[in-house]
Coordinates of N, CA and C in Angstrom, one line a residue:
X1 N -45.9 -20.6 20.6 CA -45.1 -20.6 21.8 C -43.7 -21.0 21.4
X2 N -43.7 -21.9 20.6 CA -42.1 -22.5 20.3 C -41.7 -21.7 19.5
X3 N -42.5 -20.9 18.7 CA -41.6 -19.7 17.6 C -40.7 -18.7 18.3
X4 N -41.6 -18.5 19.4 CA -41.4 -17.3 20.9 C -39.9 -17.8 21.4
X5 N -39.8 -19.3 21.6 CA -38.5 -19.7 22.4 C -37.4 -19.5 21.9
X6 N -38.1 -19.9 20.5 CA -36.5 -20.2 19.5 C -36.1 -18.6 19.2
X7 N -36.7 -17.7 18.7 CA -36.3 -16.0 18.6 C -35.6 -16.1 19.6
X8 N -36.3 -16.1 21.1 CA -35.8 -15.6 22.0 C -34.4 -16.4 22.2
X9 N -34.0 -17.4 22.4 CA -32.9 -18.2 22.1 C -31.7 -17.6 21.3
X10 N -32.1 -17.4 20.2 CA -31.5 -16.5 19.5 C -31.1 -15.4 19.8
X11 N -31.8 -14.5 19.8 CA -31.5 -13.2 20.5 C -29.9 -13.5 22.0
X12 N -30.5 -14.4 22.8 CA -29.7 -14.4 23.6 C -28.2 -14.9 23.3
X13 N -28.5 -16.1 22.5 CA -26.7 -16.1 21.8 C -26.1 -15.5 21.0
X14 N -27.0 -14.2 20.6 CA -26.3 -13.1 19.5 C -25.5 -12.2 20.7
X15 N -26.5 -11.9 21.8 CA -26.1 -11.1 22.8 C -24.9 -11.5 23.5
X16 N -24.5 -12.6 23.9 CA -23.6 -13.3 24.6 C -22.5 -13.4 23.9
X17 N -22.6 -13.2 22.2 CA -21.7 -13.5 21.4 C -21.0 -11.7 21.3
X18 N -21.9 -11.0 21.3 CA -21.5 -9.8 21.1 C -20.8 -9.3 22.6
X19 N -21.0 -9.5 23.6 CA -20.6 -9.3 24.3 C -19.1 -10.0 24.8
X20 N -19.1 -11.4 24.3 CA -17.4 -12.0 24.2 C -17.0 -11.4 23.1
X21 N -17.1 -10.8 22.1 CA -16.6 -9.8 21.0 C -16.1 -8.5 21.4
X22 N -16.9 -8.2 22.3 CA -16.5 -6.6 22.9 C -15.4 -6.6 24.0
X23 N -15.3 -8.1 25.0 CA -14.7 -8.6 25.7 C -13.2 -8.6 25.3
X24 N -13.2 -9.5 24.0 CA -12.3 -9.8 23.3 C -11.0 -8.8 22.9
X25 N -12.1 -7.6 22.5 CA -11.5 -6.4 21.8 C -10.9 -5.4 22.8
X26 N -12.0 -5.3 23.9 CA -11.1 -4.9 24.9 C -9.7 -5.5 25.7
X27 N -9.7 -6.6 25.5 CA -8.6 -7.3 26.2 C -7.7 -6.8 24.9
X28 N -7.7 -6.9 24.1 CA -6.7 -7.4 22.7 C -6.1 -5.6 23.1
X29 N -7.1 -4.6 23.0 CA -6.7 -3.4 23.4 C -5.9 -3.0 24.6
X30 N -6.2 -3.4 26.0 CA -5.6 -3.4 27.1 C -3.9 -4.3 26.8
X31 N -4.3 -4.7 25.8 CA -2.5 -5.8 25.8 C -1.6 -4.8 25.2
X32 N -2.3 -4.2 24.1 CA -1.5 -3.0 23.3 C -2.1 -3.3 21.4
X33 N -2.6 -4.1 21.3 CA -3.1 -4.5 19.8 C -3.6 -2.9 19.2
X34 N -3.4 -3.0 17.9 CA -4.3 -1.8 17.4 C -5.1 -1.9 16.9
X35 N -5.9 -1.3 16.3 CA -7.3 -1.2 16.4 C -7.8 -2.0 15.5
X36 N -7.3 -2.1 14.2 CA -7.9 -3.3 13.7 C -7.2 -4.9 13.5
X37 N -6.3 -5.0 14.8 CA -6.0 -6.2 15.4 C -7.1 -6.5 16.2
X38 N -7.3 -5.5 17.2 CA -8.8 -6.1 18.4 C -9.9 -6.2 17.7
X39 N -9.9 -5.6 16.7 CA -11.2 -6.0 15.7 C -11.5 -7.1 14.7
X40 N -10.6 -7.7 14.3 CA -10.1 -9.0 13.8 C -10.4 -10.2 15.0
X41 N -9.3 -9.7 16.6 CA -9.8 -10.6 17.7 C -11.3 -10.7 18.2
X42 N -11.4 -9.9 17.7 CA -13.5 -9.5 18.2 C -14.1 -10.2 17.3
X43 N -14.0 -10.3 16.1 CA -14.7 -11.3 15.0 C -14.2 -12.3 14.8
X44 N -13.4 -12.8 15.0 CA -13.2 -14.1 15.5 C -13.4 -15.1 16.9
X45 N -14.1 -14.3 18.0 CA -15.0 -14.8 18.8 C -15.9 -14.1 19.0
X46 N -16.3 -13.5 18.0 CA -17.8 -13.8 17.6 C -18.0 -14.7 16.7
X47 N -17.4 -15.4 15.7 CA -17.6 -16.3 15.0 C -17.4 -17.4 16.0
X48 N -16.6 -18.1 16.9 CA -16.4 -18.6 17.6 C -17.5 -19.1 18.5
X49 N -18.2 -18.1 19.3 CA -19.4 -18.4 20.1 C -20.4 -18.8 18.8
X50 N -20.9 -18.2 17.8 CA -22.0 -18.6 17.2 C -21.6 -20.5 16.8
X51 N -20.5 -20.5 16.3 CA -20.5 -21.6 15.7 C -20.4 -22.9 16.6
X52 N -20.0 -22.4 17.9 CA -20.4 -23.3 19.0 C -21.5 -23.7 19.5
X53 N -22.2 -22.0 19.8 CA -23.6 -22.4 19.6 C -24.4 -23.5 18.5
X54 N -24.2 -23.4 17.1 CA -24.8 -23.9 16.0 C -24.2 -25.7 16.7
X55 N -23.1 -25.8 16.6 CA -22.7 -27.5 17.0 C -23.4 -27.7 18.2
X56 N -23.7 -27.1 19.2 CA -24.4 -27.6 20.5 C -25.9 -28.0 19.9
X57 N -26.6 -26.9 19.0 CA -27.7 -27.2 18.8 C -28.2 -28.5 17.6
X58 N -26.7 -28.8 17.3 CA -26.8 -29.5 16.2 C -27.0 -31.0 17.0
X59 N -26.0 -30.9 18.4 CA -25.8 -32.1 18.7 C -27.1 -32.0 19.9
X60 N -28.1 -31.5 19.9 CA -29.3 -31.6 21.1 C -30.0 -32.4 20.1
X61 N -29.8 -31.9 18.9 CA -31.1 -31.9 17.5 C -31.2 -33.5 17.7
X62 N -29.4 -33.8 17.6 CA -29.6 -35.2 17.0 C -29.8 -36.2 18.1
X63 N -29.6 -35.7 19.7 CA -29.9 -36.8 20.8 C -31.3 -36.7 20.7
X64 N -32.2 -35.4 20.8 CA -33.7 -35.4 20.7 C -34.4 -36.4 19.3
X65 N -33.9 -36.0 18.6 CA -34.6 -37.0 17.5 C -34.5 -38.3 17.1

């Protein structure tokens, strides 16, 4: 069951992350950026969400233990 949560966990902050990436690119596009400026802006919050995700989980890890 706990293998089940944590996949599924995952999955959901890949999803959320890819979605503020596409968010991102769209905006950076609608400003006037070219194409591989919004794509630079896109991978960099997507790096952004994961790595926030990873410190939140780091800092639950270490209140639960």
């Amino acid at each position: 069951m706990t293998v089940a949560v944590v996949l599924l966990t995952a999955a959901l902050v890949i999803v959320i992350a890819l979605m503020t990436a596409a968010g991102a690119a769209t905006l950076a596009r609608m400003d006037g950026a070219s194409y591989p400026t919004a794509l630079t802006r896109a991978a960099t919050a997507f790096a952004a969400v994961i790595t926030l995700a990873a410190a939140v989980t780091a800092a639950i890890a270490t209140l639960l233990g």
